[in-house]
mmCIF file of C-alpha atoms in Angstrom:
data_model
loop_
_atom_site.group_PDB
_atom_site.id
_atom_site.type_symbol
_atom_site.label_atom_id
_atom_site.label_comp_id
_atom_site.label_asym_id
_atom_site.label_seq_id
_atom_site.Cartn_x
_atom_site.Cartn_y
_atom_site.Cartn_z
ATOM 1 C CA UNK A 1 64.695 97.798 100.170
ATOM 2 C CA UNK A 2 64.603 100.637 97.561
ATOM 3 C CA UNK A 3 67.971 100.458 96.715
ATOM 4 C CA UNK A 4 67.086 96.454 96.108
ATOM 5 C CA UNK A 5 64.742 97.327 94.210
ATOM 6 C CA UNK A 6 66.224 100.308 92.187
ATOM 7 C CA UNK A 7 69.153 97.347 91.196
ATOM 8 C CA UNK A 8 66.617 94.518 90.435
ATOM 9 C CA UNK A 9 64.961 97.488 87.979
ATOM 10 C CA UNK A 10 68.509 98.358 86.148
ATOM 11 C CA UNK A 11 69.241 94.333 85.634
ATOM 12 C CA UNK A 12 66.370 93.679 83.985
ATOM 13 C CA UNK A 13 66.623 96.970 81.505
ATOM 14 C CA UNK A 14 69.851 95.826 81.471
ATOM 15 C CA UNK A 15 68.837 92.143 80.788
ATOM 16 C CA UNK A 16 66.298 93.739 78.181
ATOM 17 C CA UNK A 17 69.264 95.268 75.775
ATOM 18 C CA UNK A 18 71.716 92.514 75.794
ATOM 19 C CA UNK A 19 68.923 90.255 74.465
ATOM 20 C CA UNK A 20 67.646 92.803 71.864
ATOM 21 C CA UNK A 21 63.835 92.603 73.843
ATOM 22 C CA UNK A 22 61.968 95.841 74.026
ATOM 23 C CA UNK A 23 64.876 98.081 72.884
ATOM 24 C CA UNK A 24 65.397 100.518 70.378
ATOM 25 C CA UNK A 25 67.489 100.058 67.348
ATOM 26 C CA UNK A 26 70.021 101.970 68.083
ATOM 27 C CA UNK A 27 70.461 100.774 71.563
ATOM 28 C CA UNK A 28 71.011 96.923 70.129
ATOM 29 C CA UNK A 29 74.912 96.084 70.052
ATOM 30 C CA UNK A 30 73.978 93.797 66.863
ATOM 31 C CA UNK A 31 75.893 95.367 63.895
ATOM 32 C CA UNK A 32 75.111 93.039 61.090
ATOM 33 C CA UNK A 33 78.453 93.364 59.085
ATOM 34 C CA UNK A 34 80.521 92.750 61.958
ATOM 35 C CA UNK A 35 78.749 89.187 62.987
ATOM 36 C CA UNK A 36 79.087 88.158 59.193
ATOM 37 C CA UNK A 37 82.994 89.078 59.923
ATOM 38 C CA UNK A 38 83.180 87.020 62.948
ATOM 39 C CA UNK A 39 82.154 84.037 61.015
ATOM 40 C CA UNK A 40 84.470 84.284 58.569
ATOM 41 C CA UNK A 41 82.060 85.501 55.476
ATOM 42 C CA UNK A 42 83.454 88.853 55.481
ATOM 43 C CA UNK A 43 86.928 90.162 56.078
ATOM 44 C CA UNK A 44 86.698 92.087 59.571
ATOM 45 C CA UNK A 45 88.960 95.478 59.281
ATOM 46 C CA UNK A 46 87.230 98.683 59.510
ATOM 47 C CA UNK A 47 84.093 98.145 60.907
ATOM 48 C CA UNK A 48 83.454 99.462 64.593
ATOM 49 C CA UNK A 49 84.685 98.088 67.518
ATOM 50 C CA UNK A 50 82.104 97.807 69.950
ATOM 51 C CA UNK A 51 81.898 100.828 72.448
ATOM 52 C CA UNK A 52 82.370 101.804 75.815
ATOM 53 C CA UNK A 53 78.655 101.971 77.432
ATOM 54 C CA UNK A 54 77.244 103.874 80.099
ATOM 55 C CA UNK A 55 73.790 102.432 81.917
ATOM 56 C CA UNK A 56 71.391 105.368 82.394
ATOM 57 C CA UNK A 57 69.024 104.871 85.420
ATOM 58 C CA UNK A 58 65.533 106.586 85.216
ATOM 59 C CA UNK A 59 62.427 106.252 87.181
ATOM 60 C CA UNK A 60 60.264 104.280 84.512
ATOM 61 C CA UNK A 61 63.375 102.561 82.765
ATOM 62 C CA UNK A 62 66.801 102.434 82.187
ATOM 63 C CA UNK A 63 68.821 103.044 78.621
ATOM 64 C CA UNK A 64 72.637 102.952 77.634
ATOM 65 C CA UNK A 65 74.034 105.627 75.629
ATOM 66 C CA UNK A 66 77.681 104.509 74.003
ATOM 67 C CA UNK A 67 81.108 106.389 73.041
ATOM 68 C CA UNK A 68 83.981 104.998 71.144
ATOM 69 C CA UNK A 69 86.468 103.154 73.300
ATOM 70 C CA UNK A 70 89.413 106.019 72.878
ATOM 71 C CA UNK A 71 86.577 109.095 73.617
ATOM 72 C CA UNK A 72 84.598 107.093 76.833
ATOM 73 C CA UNK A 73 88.722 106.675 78.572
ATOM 74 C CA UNK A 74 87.343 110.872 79.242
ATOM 75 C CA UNK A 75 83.872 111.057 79.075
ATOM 76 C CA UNK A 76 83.067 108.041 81.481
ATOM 77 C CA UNK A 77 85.870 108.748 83.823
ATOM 78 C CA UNK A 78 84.663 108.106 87.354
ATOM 79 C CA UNK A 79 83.004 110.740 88.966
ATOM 80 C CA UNK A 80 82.281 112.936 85.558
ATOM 81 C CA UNK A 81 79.727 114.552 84.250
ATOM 82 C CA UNK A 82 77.815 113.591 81.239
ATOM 83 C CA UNK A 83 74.579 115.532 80.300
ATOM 84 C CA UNK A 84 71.161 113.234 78.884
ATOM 85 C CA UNK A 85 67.510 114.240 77.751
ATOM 86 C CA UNK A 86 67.907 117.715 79.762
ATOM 87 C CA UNK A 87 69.303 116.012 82.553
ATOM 88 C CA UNK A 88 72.640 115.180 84.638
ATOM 89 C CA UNK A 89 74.075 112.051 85.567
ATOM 90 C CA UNK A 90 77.646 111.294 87.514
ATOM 91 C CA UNK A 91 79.086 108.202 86.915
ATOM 92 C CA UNK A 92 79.819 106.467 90.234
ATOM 93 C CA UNK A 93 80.286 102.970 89.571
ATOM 94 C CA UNK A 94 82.045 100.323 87.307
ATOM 95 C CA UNK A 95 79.781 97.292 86.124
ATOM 96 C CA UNK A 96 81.705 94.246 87.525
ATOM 97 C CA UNK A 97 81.027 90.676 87.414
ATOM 98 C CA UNK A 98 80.181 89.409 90.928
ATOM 99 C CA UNK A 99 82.130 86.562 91.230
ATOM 100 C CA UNK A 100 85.879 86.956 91.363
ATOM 101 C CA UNK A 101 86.665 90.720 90.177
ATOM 102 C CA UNK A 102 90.304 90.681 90.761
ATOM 103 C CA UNK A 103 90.388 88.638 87.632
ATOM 104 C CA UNK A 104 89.788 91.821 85.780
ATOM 105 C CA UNK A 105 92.869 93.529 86.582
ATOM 106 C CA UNK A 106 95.843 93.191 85.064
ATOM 107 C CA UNK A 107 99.495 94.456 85.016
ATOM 108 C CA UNK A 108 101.681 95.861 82.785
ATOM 109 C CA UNK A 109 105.267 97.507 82.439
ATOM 110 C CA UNK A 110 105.417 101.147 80.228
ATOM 111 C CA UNK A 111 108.486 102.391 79.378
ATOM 112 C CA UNK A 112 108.618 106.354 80.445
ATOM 113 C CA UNK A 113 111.252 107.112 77.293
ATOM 114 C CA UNK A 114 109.556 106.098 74.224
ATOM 115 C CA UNK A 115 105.823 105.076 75.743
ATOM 116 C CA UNK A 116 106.525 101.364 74.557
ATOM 117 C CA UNK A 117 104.108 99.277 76.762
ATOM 118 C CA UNK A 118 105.195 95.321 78.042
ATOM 119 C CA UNK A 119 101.866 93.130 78.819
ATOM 120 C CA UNK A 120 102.162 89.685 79.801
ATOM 121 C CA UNK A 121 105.225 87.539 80.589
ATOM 122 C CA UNK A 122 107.038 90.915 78.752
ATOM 123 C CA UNK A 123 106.491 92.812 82.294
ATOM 124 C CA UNK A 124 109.552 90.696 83.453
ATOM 125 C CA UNK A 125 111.373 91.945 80.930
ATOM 126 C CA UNK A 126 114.345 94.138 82.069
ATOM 127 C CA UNK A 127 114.797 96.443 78.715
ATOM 128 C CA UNK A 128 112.004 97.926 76.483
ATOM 129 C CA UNK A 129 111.750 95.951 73.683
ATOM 130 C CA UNK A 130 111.550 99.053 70.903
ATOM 131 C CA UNK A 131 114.119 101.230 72.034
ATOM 132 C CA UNK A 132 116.247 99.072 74.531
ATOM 133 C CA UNK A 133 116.400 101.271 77.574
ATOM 134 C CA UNK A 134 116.501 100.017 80.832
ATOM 135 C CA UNK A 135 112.745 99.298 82.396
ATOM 136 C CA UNK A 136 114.342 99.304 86.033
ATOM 137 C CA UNK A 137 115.103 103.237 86.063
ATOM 138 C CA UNK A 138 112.889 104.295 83.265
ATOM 139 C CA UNK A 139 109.872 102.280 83.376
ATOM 140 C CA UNK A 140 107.056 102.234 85.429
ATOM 141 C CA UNK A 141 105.074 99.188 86.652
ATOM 142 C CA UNK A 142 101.150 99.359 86.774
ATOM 143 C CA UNK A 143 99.416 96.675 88.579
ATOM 144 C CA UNK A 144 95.630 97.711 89.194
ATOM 145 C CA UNK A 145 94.697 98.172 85.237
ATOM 146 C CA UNK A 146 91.260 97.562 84.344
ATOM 147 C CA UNK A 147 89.680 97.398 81.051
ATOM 148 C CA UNK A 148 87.002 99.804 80.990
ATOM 149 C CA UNK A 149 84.083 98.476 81.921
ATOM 150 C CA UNK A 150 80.420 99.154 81.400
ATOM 151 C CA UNK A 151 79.822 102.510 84.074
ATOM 152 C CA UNK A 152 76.746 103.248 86.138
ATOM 153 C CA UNK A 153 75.352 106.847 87.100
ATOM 154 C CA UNK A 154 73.421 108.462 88.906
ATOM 155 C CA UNK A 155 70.824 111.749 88.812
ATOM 156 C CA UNK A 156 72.625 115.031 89.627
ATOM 157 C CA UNK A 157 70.359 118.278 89.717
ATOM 158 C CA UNK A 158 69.104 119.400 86.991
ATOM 159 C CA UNK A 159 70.468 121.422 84.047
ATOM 160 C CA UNK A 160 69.825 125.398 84.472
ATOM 161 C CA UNK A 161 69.718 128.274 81.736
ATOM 162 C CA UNK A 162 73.218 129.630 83.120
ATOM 163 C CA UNK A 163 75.040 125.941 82.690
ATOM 164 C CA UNK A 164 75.758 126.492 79.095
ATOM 165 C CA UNK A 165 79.526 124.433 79.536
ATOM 166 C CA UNK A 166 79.949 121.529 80.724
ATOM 167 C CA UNK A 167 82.440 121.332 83.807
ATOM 168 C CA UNK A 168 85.015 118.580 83.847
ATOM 169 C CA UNK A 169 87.991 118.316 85.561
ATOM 170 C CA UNK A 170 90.924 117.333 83.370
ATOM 171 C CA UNK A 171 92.213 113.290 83.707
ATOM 172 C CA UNK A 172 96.059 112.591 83.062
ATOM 173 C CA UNK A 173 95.358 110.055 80.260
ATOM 174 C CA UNK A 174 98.251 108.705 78.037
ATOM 175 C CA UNK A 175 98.397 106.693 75.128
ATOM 176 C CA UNK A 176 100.917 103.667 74.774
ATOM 177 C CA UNK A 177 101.753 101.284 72.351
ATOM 178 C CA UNK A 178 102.530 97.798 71.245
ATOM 179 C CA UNK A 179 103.919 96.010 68.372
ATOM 180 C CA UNK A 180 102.100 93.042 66.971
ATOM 181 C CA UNK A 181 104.765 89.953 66.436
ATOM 182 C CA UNK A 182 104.411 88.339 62.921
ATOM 183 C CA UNK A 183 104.767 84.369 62.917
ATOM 184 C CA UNK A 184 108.200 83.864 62.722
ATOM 185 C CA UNK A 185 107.998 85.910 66.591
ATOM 186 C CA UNK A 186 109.614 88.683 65.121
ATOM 187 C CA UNK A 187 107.886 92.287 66.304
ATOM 188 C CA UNK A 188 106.076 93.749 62.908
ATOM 189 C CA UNK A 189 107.286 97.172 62.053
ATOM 190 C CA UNK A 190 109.450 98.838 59.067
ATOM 191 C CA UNK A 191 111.892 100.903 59.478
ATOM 192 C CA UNK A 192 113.060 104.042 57.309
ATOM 193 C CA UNK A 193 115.120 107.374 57.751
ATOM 194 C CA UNK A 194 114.680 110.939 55.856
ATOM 195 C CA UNK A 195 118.008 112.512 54.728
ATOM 196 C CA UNK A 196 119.194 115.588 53.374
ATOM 197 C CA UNK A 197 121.514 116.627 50.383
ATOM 198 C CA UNK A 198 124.498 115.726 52.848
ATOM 199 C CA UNK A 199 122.958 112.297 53.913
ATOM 200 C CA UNK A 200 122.477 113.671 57.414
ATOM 201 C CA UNK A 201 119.382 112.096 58.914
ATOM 202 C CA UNK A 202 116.142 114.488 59.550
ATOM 203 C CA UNK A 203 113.673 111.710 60.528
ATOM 204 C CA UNK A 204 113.682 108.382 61.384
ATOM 205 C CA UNK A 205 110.437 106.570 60.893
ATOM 206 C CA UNK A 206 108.799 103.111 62.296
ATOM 207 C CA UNK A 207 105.709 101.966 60.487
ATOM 208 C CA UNK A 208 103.915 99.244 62.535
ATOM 209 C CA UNK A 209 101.003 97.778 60.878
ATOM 210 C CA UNK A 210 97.948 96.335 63.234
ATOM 211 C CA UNK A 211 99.700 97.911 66.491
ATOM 212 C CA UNK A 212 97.906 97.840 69.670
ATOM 213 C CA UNK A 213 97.154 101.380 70.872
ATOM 214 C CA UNK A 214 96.521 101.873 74.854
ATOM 215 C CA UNK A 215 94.984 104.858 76.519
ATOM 216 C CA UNK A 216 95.304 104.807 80.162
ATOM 217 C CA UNK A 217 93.114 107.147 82.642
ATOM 218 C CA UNK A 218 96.251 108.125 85.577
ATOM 219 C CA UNK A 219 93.611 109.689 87.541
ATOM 220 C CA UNK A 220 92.995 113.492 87.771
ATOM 221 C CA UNK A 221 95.359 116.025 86.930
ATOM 222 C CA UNK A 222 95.362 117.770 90.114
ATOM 223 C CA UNK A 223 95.086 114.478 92.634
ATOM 224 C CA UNK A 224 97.335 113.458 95.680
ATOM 225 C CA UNK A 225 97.039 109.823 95.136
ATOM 226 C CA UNK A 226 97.391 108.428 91.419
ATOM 227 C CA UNK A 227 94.755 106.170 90.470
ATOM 228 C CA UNK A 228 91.123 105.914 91.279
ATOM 229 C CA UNK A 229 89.721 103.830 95.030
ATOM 230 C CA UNK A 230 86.767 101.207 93.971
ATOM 231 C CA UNK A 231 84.732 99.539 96.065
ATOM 232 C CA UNK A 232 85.463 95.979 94.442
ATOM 233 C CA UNK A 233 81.448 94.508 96.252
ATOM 234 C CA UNK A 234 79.762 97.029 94.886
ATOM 235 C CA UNK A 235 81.634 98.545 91.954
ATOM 236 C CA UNK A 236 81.347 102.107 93.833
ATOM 237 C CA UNK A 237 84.193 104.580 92.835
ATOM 238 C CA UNK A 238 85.439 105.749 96.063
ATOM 239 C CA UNK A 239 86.599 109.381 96.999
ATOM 240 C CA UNK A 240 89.776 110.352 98.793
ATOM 241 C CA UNK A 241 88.637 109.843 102.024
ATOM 242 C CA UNK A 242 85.898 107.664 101.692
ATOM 243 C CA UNK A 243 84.743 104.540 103.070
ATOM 244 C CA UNK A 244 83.321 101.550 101.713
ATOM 245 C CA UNK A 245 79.667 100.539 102.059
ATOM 246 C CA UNK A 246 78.436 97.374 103.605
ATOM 247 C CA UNK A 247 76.891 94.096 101.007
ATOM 248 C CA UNK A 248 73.774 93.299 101.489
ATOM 249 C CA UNK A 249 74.905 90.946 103.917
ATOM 250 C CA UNK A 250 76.394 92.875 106.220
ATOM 251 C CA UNK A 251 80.472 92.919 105.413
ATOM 252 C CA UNK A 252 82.208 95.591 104.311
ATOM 253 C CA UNK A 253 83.304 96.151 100.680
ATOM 254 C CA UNK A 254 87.005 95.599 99.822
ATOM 255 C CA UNK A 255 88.735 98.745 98.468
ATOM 256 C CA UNK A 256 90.928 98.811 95.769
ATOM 257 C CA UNK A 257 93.504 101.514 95.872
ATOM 258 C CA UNK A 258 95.777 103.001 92.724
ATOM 259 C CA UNK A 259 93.353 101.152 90.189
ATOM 260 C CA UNK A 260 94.001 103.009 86.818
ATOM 261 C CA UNK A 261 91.077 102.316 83.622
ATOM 262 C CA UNK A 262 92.360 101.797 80.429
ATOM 263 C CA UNK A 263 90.991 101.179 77.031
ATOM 264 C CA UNK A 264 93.202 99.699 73.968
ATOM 265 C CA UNK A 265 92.428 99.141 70.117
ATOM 266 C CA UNK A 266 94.381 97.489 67.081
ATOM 267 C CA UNK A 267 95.155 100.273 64.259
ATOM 268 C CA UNK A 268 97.932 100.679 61.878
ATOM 269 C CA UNK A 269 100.341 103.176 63.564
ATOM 270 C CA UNK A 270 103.244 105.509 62.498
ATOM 271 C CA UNK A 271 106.093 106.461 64.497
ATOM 272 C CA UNK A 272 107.949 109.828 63.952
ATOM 273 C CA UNK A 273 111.339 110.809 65.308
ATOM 274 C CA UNK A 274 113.405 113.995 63.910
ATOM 275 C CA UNK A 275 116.956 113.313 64.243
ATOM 276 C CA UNK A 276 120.149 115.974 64.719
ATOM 277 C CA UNK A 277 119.572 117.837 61.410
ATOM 278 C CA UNK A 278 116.140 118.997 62.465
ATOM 279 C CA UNK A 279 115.450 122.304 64.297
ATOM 280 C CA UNK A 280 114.591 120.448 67.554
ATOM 281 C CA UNK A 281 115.862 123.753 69.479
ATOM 282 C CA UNK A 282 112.253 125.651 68.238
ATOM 283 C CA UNK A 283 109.888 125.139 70.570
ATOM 284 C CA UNK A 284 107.001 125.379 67.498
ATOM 285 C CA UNK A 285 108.940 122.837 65.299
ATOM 286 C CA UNK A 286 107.777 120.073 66.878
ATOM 287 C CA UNK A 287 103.808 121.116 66.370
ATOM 288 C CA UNK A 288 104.488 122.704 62.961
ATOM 289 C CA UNK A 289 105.942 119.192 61.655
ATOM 290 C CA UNK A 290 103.309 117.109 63.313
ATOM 291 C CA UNK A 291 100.332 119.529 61.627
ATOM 292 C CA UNK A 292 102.157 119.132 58.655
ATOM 293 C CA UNK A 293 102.623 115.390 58.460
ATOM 294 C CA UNK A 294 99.483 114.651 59.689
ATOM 295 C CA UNK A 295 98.171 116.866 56.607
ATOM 296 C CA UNK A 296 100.470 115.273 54.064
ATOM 297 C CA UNK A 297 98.986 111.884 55.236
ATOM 298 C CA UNK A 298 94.961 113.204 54.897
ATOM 299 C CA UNK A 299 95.807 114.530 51.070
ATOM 300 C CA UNK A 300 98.420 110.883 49.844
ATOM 301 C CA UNK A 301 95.805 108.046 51.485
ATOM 302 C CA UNK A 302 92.688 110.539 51.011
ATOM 303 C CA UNK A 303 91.539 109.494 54.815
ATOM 304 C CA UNK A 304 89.154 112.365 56.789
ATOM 305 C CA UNK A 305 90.630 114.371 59.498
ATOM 306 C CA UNK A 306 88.477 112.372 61.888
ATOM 307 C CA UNK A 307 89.967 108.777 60.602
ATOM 308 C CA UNK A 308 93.399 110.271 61.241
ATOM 309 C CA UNK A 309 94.680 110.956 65.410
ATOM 310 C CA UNK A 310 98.552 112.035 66.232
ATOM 311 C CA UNK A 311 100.021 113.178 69.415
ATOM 312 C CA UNK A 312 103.719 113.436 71.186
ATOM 313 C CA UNK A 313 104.926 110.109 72.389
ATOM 314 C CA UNK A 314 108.128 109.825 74.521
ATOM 315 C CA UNK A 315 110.545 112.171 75.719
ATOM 316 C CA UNK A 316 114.388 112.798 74.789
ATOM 317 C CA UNK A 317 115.901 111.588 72.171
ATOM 318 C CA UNK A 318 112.634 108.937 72.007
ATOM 319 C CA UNK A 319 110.366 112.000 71.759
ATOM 320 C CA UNK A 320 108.483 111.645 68.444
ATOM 321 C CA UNK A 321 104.992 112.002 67.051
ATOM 322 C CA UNK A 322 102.804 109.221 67.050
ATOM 323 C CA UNK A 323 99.942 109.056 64.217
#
């Protein structure tokens, strides 16, 4: 009966902020430019995407607090940490809809060389469609991939003088991509190479306007089983060795094993490869030329440091930087 009536309580707060009743202004999801660029008066690039929520459960009421799509994939991992109002909540559940969860997952083929990602009818593809290697040896097929949904927490003890950290335990999260196709079907990228004096080529370069970026939560770091286990009745994350809860009427909750959260965005991206005449033999070359692009970029567009993200993508001779 409590735990009845603990839910009823969280669906109405719940209820409460999706219809803008008795909720704070910042808690609304209403951003005013973006519904004038959903109906066409305004052109909709560059205005936020809506966030990644957590629900907050309290005694006298509940309250989400949000995080941009690409930070949430680590802060509302299952079974983290995150600190609110002096106190400590672990997420332990995934918001799904009741009827028919399966429909939520979704499968997808990444190739392990250059991090090129096949969704759709492309999973049946046999070679990666950027840099033609063959998916059947070096490609990896995910089939439990959920969109991150809304997470749930719950109270953890209390934060003390000598918790001045917080303590998380590192996810294996990876970033993917995905060419958008113009209307002639074609994949939408430019290609361009950097030579020197001799016409031997430093860098090749792919420029790949409104991209689709994917991060992808593996599971932890140190784990024996990739993946997270969710309790698909009661959107429970599961651990290692335990066992699923019964529904309110009785039945057992089915358990999803290997289930991996992901969360993906559209942004113009830029591939970087260095090529034969580069010093690929120093192991700080590879750090020293992504620091420096990355600056080169800030100072030509003048964009901030926070509008600007790069990392290694790939391995081999696919290894490049991705900005």
């Amino acid at each position: 009966v409590k735990d009845a009536e603990i839910a009823m309580r969280e669906a109405r707060r719940q209820l409460e902020l999706l219809t803008c009743q008795n909720v704070r202004a910042e808690e609304s999801d209403f951003y005013a430019y973006r519904y004038l660029a959903s109906e066409g008066f305004l052109p909709g690039y560059n205005f936020p995407a809506l966030p990644v929520r957590a629900f907050i459960s309290s005694r006298s009421e509940g309250e989400f607090i949000s995080r941009p799509r690409f930070l949430a994939i680590n802060e509302f991992g299952p079974d983290n940490v995150i600190y609110h109002e002096g106190a400590k909540y672990q997420i332990n559940r995934a918001w799904l809809p009741a009827q028919e969860p399966e429909k939520r997952f979704v499968r997808a083929k990444l190739c392990l060389s250059c991090g090129y990602l096949h969704e759709g009818e492309a999973v049946n593809e046999e070679k990666c469609g950027n840099c033609g290697g063959a998916l059947e040896s070096g490609g990896l097929y995910v089939v439990n991939l959920l969109e991150m949904p809304t997470q749930g927490t719950e109270r953890r003890d209390r934060i003390t003088s000598d918790e001045e950290e917080r303590m998380r335990m590192g996810y294996d999260v990876q970033t993917n991509f995905r060419y958008a196709q113009g209307p002639d079907g074609r994949l939408r990228r430019r290609l361009a190479s950097a030579v020197d004096v001799k016409q031997k080529k430093l860098l090749d370069v792919s420029y790949a306007p409104a991209a689709t970026l994917w991060r992808i939560n593996h599971g932890w770091r140190r784990r024996q089983e990739v993946g997270y286990r969710l309790d698909l009745k009661r959107g429970i994350w599961l651990g290692q060795n335990e066992t699923p809860g019964k529904t309110p009427g009785g039945t057992a909750g089915e358990v999803k094993s290997q289930v991996r959260l992901f969360v993906r965005g559209t942004a113009n991206a830029l591939l970087a490869y260095p090529r034969e005449g580069a010093a690929m033999d120093s192991p700080s070359f590879l750090p020293s030329l992504q620091y420096a692009l990355a600056r080169g970029i800030q100072e030509l567009f003048e964009v901030e440091e926070s509008e600007l993200a790069s990392e290694r993508i790939g391995e081999g001779e696919h290894l490049g930087i991705l900005f």
